[in-house]
Tab-separated table of C-alpha atoms and ligand atoms in Angstrom:
chain	number	residue	atom	x	y	z
V	1	UNK	CA	-20.505	11.486	-7.948
V	2	UNK	CA	-18.106	11.586	-5.010
V	3	UNK	CA	-14.353	11.471	-5.611
V	4	UNK	CA	-14.224	7.979	-4.114
V	5	UNK	CA	-16.962	6.824	-6.457
V	6	UNK	CA	-14.972	8.202	-9.390
V	7	UNK	CA	-12.235	5.693	-8.610
V	8	UNK	CA	-14.024	2.585	-7.453
V	9	UNK	CA	-17.182	1.295	-9.048
V	10	UNK	CA	-20.117	0.349	-6.846
V	11	UNK	CA	-19.529	-3.390	-7.195
V	12	UNK	CA	-15.740	-3.548	-6.917
V	13	UNK	CA	-14.506	-6.629	-8.777
V	14	UNK	CA	-13.413	-9.411	-6.507
V	15	UNK	CA	-10.161	-11.343	-6.376
V	16	UNK	CA	-11.885	-14.363	-4.786
V	17	UNK	CA	-11.683	-16.552	-7.891
V	18	UNK	CA	-7.998	-15.732	-8.288
V	19	UNK	CA	-7.200	-16.473	-4.647
V	20	UNK	CA	-9.265	-19.682	-4.757
V	21	UNK	CA	-7.338	-20.955	-7.758
V	22	UNK	CA	-3.942	-20.479	-6.146
V	23	UNK	CA	-4.968	-20.987	-2.513
V	24	UNK	CA	-2.573	-23.844	-1.725
V	25	UNK	CA	0.370	-22.234	-3.472
V	26	UNK	CA	-0.297	-18.926	-1.746
V	27	UNK	CA	-0.334	-20.709	1.615
V	28	UNK	CA	3.055	-22.203	0.762
V	29	UNK	CA	4.331	-18.750	-0.168
V	30	UNK	CA	3.168	-17.291	3.151
V	31	UNK	CA	4.666	-20.189	5.093
V	32	UNK	CA	7.970	-19.762	3.285
V	33	UNK	CA	7.971	-16.028	3.931
V	34	UNK	CA	7.430	-16.563	7.654
V	35	UNK	CA	10.136	-19.226	7.698
V	36	UNK	CA	12.599	-16.889	5.975
V	37	UNK	CA	12.100	-14.004	8.394
V	38	UNK	CA	13.099	-16.101	11.383
V	39	UNK	CA	16.243	-14.603	12.781
V	40	UNK	CA	18.371	-14.744	15.894
V	41	UNK	CA	18.370	-10.960	15.699
V	42	UNK	CA	15.020	-10.291	17.347
V	43	UNK	CA	14.463	-6.873	15.759
V	44	UNK	CA	14.633	-8.326	12.241
V	45	UNK	CA	11.904	-10.838	12.928
V	46	UNK	CA	9.850	-8.299	14.838
V	47	UNK	CA	9.749	-5.729	12.068
V	48	UNK	CA	9.384	-8.245	9.271
V	49	UNK	CA	6.474	-9.882	11.049
V	50	UNK	CA	4.907	-6.518	11.789
V	51	UNK	CA	4.603	-5.671	8.120
V	52	UNK	CA	4.083	-9.162	6.717
V	53	UNK	CA	1.466	-10.331	9.181
V	54	UNK	CA	-0.476	-7.090	8.775
V	55	UNK	CA	-1.784	-8.420	5.495
V	56	UNK	CA	-1.469	-6.912	2.093
V	57	UNK	CA	-3.134	-8.103	-1.051
V	58	UNK	CA	-0.262	-10.370	-2.201
V	59	UNK	CA	-0.936	-9.288	-5.765
V	60	UNK	CA	2.635	-9.659	-7.001
V	61	UNK	CA	3.206	-13.217	-5.734
V	62	UNK	CA	-0.304	-14.058	-6.957
V	63	UNK	CA	0.811	-12.913	-10.398
V	64	UNK	CA	3.762	-15.287	-10.408
V	65	UNK	CA	1.553	-18.160	-9.261
V	66	UNK	CA	-1.295	-17.542	-11.663
V	67	UNK	CA	1.003	-16.896	-14.626
V	68	UNK	CA	2.710	-20.217	-13.862
V	69	UNK	CA	-0.685	-21.888	-13.857
V	70	UNK	CA	-1.620	-20.184	-17.098
V	71	UNK	CA	1.482	-21.696	-18.683
V	72	UNK	CA	0.658	-25.150	-17.298
V	73	UNK	CA	3.554	-25.276	-14.832
V	74	UNK	CA	3.576	-28.361	-12.631
V	75	UNK	CA	6.710	-27.981	-10.507
V	76	UNK	CA	7.412	-26.173	-7.238
V	77	UNK	CA	9.945	-23.456	-8.151
V	78	UNK	CA	7.247	-20.821	-8.538
V	79	UNK	CA	6.573	-20.792	-4.762
V	80	UNK	CA	10.029	-19.540	-3.789
V	81	UNK	CA	10.051	-17.084	-6.662
V	82	UNK	CA	6.672	-15.687	-5.646
V	83	UNK	CA	8.012	-15.309	-2.086
V	84	UNK	CA	11.102	-13.528	-3.432
V	85	UNK	CA	8.865	-11.123	-5.345
V	86	UNK	CA	6.838	-10.362	-2.203
V	87	UNK	CA	10.076	-9.814	-0.268
V	88	UNK	CA	11.237	-7.261	-2.841
V	89	UNK	CA	7.843	-5.557	-2.572
V	90	UNK	CA	7.899	-5.567	1.240
V	91	UNK	CA	11.426	-4.159	1.306
V	92	UNK	CA	10.369	-1.301	-0.971
V	93	UNK	CA	7.369	-0.589	1.282
V	94	UNK	CA	9.595	-0.333	4.362
V	95	UNK	CA	11.889	2.074	2.524
V	96	UNK	CA	9.049	3.947	0.855
V	97	UNK	CA	7.288	4.677	4.150
V	98	UNK	CA	10.493	6.169	5.562
V	99	UNK	CA	10.993	8.334	2.483
V	100	UNK	CA	7.313	9.343	2.345
V	101	UNK	CA	7.119	9.809	6.142
V	102	UNK	CA	3.962	7.701	6.096
V	103	UNK	CA	2.350	6.660	9.360
V	104	UNK	CA	-0.273	4.139	8.234
V	105	UNK	CA	0.225	0.974	6.171
V	106	UNK	CA	-2.113	-1.987	5.827
V	107	UNK	CA	-4.303	-0.427	8.498
V	108	UNK	CA	-1.526	-0.348	11.114
V	109	UNK	CA	1.106	2.107	12.279
V	110	UNK	CA	4.015	1.899	9.845
V	111	UNK	CA	7.259	0.202	10.887
V	112	UNK	CA	8.973	3.603	10.875
V	113	UNK	CA	6.461	4.851	13.447
V	114	UNK	CA	6.744	1.771	15.645
V	115	UNK	CA	10.449	0.969	15.275
V	116	UNK	CA	11.995	4.118	13.785
V	117	UNK	CA	13.516	5.026	10.444
V	118	UNK	CA	16.892	3.440	10.971
V	119	UNK	CA	15.515	0.018	11.826
V	120	UNK	CA	13.024	0.167	8.926
V	121	UNK	CA	15.713	0.942	6.365
V	122	UNK	CA	18.029	-1.755	7.663
V	123	UNK	CA	15.358	-4.439	7.818
V	124	UNK	CA	14.216	-3.406	4.330
V	125	UNK	CA	17.756	-4.164	3.176
V	126	UNK	CA	17.625	-7.461	5.000
V	127	UNK	CA	14.406	-8.471	3.224
V	128	UNK	CA	15.911	-7.537	-0.123
V	129	UNK	CA	18.897	-9.737	0.631
V	130	UNK	CA	16.512	-12.601	1.454
V	131	UNK	CA	14.938	-12.170	-1.969
V	132	UNK	CA	18.370	-12.369	-3.570
V	133	UNK	CA	19.248	-15.530	-1.675
V	134	UNK	CA	16.024	-17.133	-2.810
V	135	UNK	CA	16.557	-16.290	-6.438
V	136	UNK	CA	20.138	-17.496	-6.339
V	137	UNK	CA	18.856	-20.748	-4.845
V	138	UNK	CA	16.617	-21.079	-7.904
V	139	UNK	CA	19.756	-20.660	-9.965
V	140	UNK	CA	18.207	-20.011	-13.368
V	141	UNK	CA	20.167	-17.157	-15.033
V	142	UNK	CA	17.012	-15.695	-16.558
V	143	UNK	CA	15.342	-15.557	-13.148
V	144	UNK	CA	18.415	-13.846	-11.717
V	145	UNK	CA	18.459	-11.300	-14.498
V	146	UNK	CA	14.733	-10.533	-14.325
V	147	UNK	CA	14.629	-10.007	-10.565
V	148	UNK	CA	17.924	-8.181	-10.230
V	149	UNK	CA	17.011	-5.866	-13.143
V	150	UNK	CA	13.632	-5.197	-11.542
V	151	UNK	CA	15.269	-4.286	-8.219
V	152	UNK	CA	17.661	-1.892	-9.940
V	153	UNK	CA	14.850	-0.220	-11.882
V	154	UNK	CA	12.677	0.165	-8.763
V	155	UNK	CA	15.492	1.907	-6.894
V	156	UNK	CA	16.149	4.149	-9.887
V	157	UNK	CA	12.426	4.971	-10.086
V	158	UNK	CA	12.242	5.949	-6.439
V	159	UNK	CA	15.225	8.292	-6.873
V	160	UNK	CA	13.704	9.773	-10.041
V	161	UNK	CA	10.521	10.389	-8.090
V	162	UNK	CA	12.466	12.177	-5.383
V	163	UNK	CA	13.915	14.452	-8.048
V	164	UNK	CA	10.469	15.418	-9.352
V	165	UNK	CA	9.162	16.304	-5.871
V	166	UNK	CA	7.485	19.709	-5.977
V	167	UNK	CA	8.239	20.128	-9.698
V	168	UNK	CA	4.967	21.143	-11.335
V	169	UNK	CA	6.636	21.098	-14.768
V	170	UNK	CA	6.937	17.313	-14.539
V	171	UNK	CA	5.723	15.974	-17.884
V	172	UNK	CA	3.299	13.104	-18.355
V	173	UNK	CA	6.138	11.093	-19.945
V	174	UNK	CA	8.365	11.636	-16.947
V	175	UNK	CA	5.572	10.685	-14.557
V	176	UNK	CA	4.859	7.525	-16.529
V	177	UNK	CA	8.536	6.636	-16.460
V	178	UNK	CA	8.577	7.018	-12.676
V	179	UNK	CA	5.526	4.844	-12.061
V	180	UNK	CA	6.613	2.235	-14.607
V	181	UNK	CA	9.955	2.001	-12.837
V	182	UNK	CA	8.925	2.114	-9.195
V	183	UNK	CA	5.841	-0.082	-9.500
V	184	UNK	CA	5.066	-1.667	-12.862
V	185	UNK	CA	8.425	-3.304	-13.466
V	186	UNK	CA	7.936	-5.602	-10.462
V	187	UNK	CA	4.469	-6.583	-11.730
V	188	UNK	CA	6.091	-7.291	-15.115
V	189	UNK	CA	8.839	-9.411	-13.573
V	190	UNK	CA	6.371	-11.278	-11.361
V	191	UNK	CA	4.244	-12.343	-14.268
V	192	UNK	CA	7.099	-13.049	-16.696
V	193	UNK	CA	8.493	-15.530	-14.161
V	194	UNK	CA	5.464	-17.744	-14.826
V	195	UNK	CA	6.641	-18.308	-18.396
V	196	UNK	CA	10.281	-18.613	-17.342
V	197	UNK	CA	9.765	-21.404	-14.785
V	198	UNK	CA	7.673	-23.285	-17.311
V	199	UNK	CA	10.348	-22.861	-19.983
V	200	UNK	CA	7.717	-21.350	-22.233
V	201	UNK	CA	9.862	-18.747	-23.964
V	202	UNK	CA	7.234	-17.723	-26.469
V	203	UNK	CA	4.974	-16.483	-23.649
V	204	UNK	CA	7.585	-14.388	-21.832
V	205	UNK	CA	6.984	-11.100	-23.607
V	206	UNK	CA	3.160	-11.328	-23.511
V	207	UNK	CA	3.236	-11.966	-19.761
V	208	UNK	CA	5.762	-9.233	-19.206
V	209	UNK	CA	3.570	-6.775	-21.139
V	210	UNK	CA	0.562	-7.931	-19.153
V	211	UNK	CA	2.316	-7.213	-15.856
V	212	UNK	CA	3.741	-3.906	-17.000
V	213	UNK	CA	0.353	-2.606	-18.114
V	214	UNK	CA	-1.574	-3.647	-15.016
V	215	UNK	CA	1.283	-2.303	-12.916
V	216	UNK	CA	1.007	1.120	-14.543
V	217	UNK	CA	-2.779	1.012	-14.087
V	218	UNK	CA	-2.308	-0.044	-10.464
V	219	UNK	CA	-0.122	2.960	-9.639
V	220	UNK	CA	-2.359	5.387	-11.566
V	221	UNK	CA	-5.308	4.232	-9.455
V	222	UNK	CA	-3.140	4.382	-6.319
V	223	UNK	CA	-2.356	8.010	-7.108
V	224	UNK	CA	-6.062	8.752	-7.601
V	225	UNK	CA	-6.932	6.945	-4.355
V	226	UNK	CA	-4.401	9.031	-2.460
V	227	UNK	CA	-6.837	11.939	-2.860
V	228	UNK	CA	-10.098	10.076	-3.083
V	229	UNK	CA	-10.114	6.898	-1.035
V	230	UNK	CA	-11.979	5.822	2.030
V	231	UNK	CA	-8.959	5.783	4.343
V	232	UNK	CA	-10.294	2.920	6.447
V	233	UNK	CA	-10.576	0.674	3.400
V	234	UNK	CA	-7.286	1.836	1.892
V	235	UNK	CA	-5.338	1.210	5.100
V	236	UNK	CA	-3.074	4.175	4.266
V	237	UNK	CA	-3.427	7.876	5.034
V	238	UNK	CA	-5.335	9.826	2.404
V	239	UNK	CA	-3.414	12.952	1.371
V	240	UNK	CA	0.102	11.564	1.908
V	241	UNK	CA	1.150	12.486	-1.632
V	242	UNK	CA	-0.181	16.016	-1.166
V	243	UNK	CA	1.586	16.609	2.137
V	244	UNK	CA	4.799	15.392	0.608
V	245	UNK	CA	4.587	17.515	-2.545
V	246	UNK	CA	4.606	14.363	-4.671
V	247	UNK	CA	3.745	15.210	-8.258
V	248	UNK	CA	1.240	12.633	-9.446
V	249	UNK	CA	-1.042	12.634	-12.476
V	250	UNK	CA	-4.126	14.103	-10.745
V	251	UNK	CA	-2.043	17.125	-9.736
V	252	UNK	CA	-0.357	17.440	-13.139
V	253	UNK	CA	-3.784	17.497	-14.803
V	254	UNK	CA	-5.378	19.966	-12.378
V	255	UNK	CA	-2.381	22.310	-12.245
V	256	UNK	CA	-2.034	22.428	-16.044
V	257	UNK	CA	-5.734	23.132	-16.495
V	258	UNK	CA	-5.902	25.632	-13.631
V	259	UNK	CA	-6.267	29.424	-13.676
V	260	UNK	CA	-3.307	31.650	-12.762
V	261	UNK	CA	-4.650	31.810	-9.224
V	262	UNK	CA	-4.952	28.013	-9.064
V	263	UNK	CA	-1.450	27.561	-10.457
V	264	UNK	CA	-0.122	29.794	-7.727
V	265	UNK	CA	-2.002	27.696	-5.150
V	266	UNK	CA	-0.324	24.526	-6.497
V	267	UNK	CA	3.083	26.240	-6.428
V	268	UNK	CA	2.628	27.301	-2.834
V	269	UNK	CA	1.472	23.915	-1.552
V	270	UNK	CA	3.515	21.525	-3.718
V	271	UNK	CA	6.691	23.436	-4.592
V	272	UNK	CA	7.107	25.700	-1.560
V	273	UNK	CA	5.277	23.183	0.660
V	274	UNK	CA	3.559	25.916	2.598
V	275	UNK	CA	0.408	24.112	3.565
V	276	UNK	CA	-2.463	25.307	5.744
V	277	UNK	CA	-4.997	22.913	7.292
V	278	UNK	CA	-7.665	23.579	4.629
V	279	UNK	CA	-5.353	23.152	1.665
V	280	UNK	CA	-5.899	19.431	1.142
V	281	UNK	CA	-9.637	20.065	0.864
V	282	UNK	CA	-8.968	22.860	-1.633
V	283	UNK	CA	-6.670	20.572	-3.645
V	284	UNK	CA	-9.305	17.850	-3.677
V	285	UNK	CA	-11.944	20.278	-4.867
V	286	UNK	CA	-9.646	21.506	-7.659
V	287	UNK	CA	-9.081	17.912	-8.743
V	288	UNK	CA	-12.856	17.489	-8.890
V	289	UNK	CA	-13.320	20.760	-10.769
V	290	UNK	CA	-10.899	19.641	-13.494
V	291	UNK	CA	-11.996	16.002	-13.504
V	292	UNK	CA	-8.428	15.092	-12.683
V	293	UNK	CA	-9.202	11.959	-10.660
V	294	UNK	CA	-11.611	10.665	-13.286
V	295	UNK	CA	-9.080	11.327	-16.060
V	296	UNK	CA	-6.393	9.493	-14.099
V	297	UNK	CA	-8.663	6.497	-13.674
V	298	UNK	CA	-9.606	6.662	-17.363
V	299	UNK	CA	-5.942	6.441	-18.253
V	300	UNK	CA	-5.571	3.464	-15.905
V	301	UNK	CA	-8.430	1.769	-17.708
V	302	UNK	CA	-6.623	2.239	-21.036
V	303	UNK	CA	-3.622	0.409	-19.628
V	304	UNK	CA	-5.975	-2.284	-18.347
V	305	UNK	CA	-7.269	-2.698	-21.875
V	306	UNK	CA	-3.709	-3.217	-23.103
V	307	UNK	CA	-3.188	-5.808	-20.374
V	308	UNK	CA	-6.305	-7.706	-21.479
V	309	UNK	CA	-5.029	-7.685	-25.047
V	310	UNK	CA	-1.760	-9.333	-23.964
V	311	UNK	CA	-3.729	-12.361	-22.809
V	312	UNK	CA	-5.513	-12.813	-26.132
V	313	UNK	CA	-2.956	-15.328	-27.381
V	314	UNK	CA	-3.561	-17.712	-24.468
V	315	UNK	CA	-6.205	-20.441	-24.616
V	316	UNK	CA	-9.262	-19.697	-22.466
V	317	UNK	CA	-8.833	-21.214	-18.990
V	318	UNK	CA	-9.725	-20.605	-15.357
V	319	UNK	CA	-6.255	-19.080	-14.896
V	320	UNK	CA	-6.780	-16.674	-17.773
V	321	UNK	CA	-10.201	-15.674	-16.384
V	322	UNK	CA	-8.631	-15.035	-12.973
V	323	UNK	CA	-6.012	-12.807	-14.593
V	324	UNK	CA	-8.777	-10.879	-16.318
V	325	UNK	CA	-10.466	-10.472	-12.914
V	326	UNK	CA	-7.202	-9.035	-11.630
V	327	UNK	CA	-7.244	-6.505	-14.457
V	328	UNK	CA	-10.791	-5.476	-13.483
V	329	UNK	CA	-9.715	-5.195	-9.866
V	330	UNK	CA	-6.784	-2.932	-10.775
V	331	UNK	CA	-9.111	-0.686	-12.764
V	332	UNK	CA	-11.659	-0.203	-9.978
V	333	UNK	CA	-10.017	-1.031	-6.700
V	334	UNK	CA	-10.809	0.881	-3.526
V	335	UNK	CA	-7.916	-0.569	-1.467
F	401	IPE	C1	1.462	-0.573	-2.463
F	401	IPE	O1	1.182	-1.766	-3.114
F	401	IPE	C2	2.559	0.130	-3.192
F	401	IPE	C3	2.163	0.581	-4.524
F	401	IPE	C4	2.772	0.197	-5.594
F	401	IPE	C5	1.081	1.525	-4.666
F	401	IPE	P1	-0.045	-2.677	-2.700
F	401	IPE	O2	-1.303	-1.871	-2.717
F	401	IPE	O3	-0.032	-3.900	-3.536
F	401	IPE	O4	0.305	-3.031	-1.197
F	401	IPE	P2	-0.140	-4.270	-0.306
F	401	IPE	O5	0.927	-5.287	-0.456
F	401	IPE	O6	-1.467	-4.770	-0.789
F	401	IPE	O7	-0.198	-3.722	1.092
F	402	IPE	C1	4.679	3.167	-4.535
F	402	IPE	O1	4.369	4.482	-4.432
F	402	IPE	C2	6.032	2.967	-3.952
F	402	IPE	C3	6.668	1.701	-4.245
F	402	IPE	C4	6.620	1.073	-5.365
F	402	IPE	C5	7.460	1.184	-3.149
F	402	IPE	P1	3.523	5.093	-3.262
F	402	IPE	O2	4.383	5.879	-2.351
F	402	IPE	O3	2.345	5.751	-3.874
F	402	IPE	O4	3.021	3.804	-2.487
F	402	IPE	P2	2.112	3.904	-1.203
F	402	IPE	O5	0.921	4.741	-1.570
F	402	IPE	O6	2.945	4.523	-0.138
F	402	IPE	O7	1.725	2.482	-0.936
F	403	MG	MG1	4.444	5.860	-0.272
F	404	MG	MG1	0.443	5.861	-3.059
């Protein structure tokens, strides 16, 4: 089995049913996003459009929309909140690509390549401020708390990650804390908002748990894909994490299981960041030797199982089925 096949199954689960169910709402979200990035400062609109129009899976806003549907919501507040969630996500991507020195995002040159680091950071801040304006316009104190807490935790997670760069002693617990913070907390917030807008307090914690668990699974698979994906499909550069010395689970597993000679290889490339052209291929073959990608994906699938369990208390419905499809997608995605 190839590394890519270890991550994504042959018939990757589709999000079509999910997108079909929320099609109109998602269109409203996209329209609102484009409306909100209009600016008399041309560079703001330019950069925002560059990243927003380049696509993206819209998984986080989809979560807010589908969780609202699951709870039987019939109003319109969920649209602006879903847009706010996508703005927070987009802002973190702009910042993340500067920090990670990434050159490819959503199949295009990153904003930092096209417009430079300074402009990317500043427009990332601008998008974050748009998200805050939108949540303040909603006005519900719970919404404000959920989204502002999520933003704080994401920023903390990104700093924690920076501190573990090159540190091969990073524990599994520490790694899980980083990915929960930088990624899963926004998934959790996005889905909890569905219960909050509906005023369905008893569903808040189940939806939050659902989001947290698929978010952790999503980042675990992302970290596997960084070594194993088909770059064209992924729309990001394979090997970014390696070049950066980012300590992710596949590396933790392979380095811990490795011989003394292998450990010294990992120290040279990740800690000392002395990398020769063939080193990524060597790293990938060590991951394969120790089943590190497959083990990472297996762990993701455990979190997916937890996510499924959080939906058990909801009546069967098309919305619930679509959320289960999303779980399957997160477990086996190739992009
Ligand atoms: C990328 O998220 C950042 C991670 C948490 C890995 P997505 O893979 O959801 O990015 P887009 O929005 O679809 O481009
Ligand atoms: C996700 O981590 C970062 C954020 C949550 C912003 P990655 O650095 O792995 O994300 P990609 O791979 O660049 O999308
Ligand atoms: Mg990155
Ligand atoms: Mg990644």
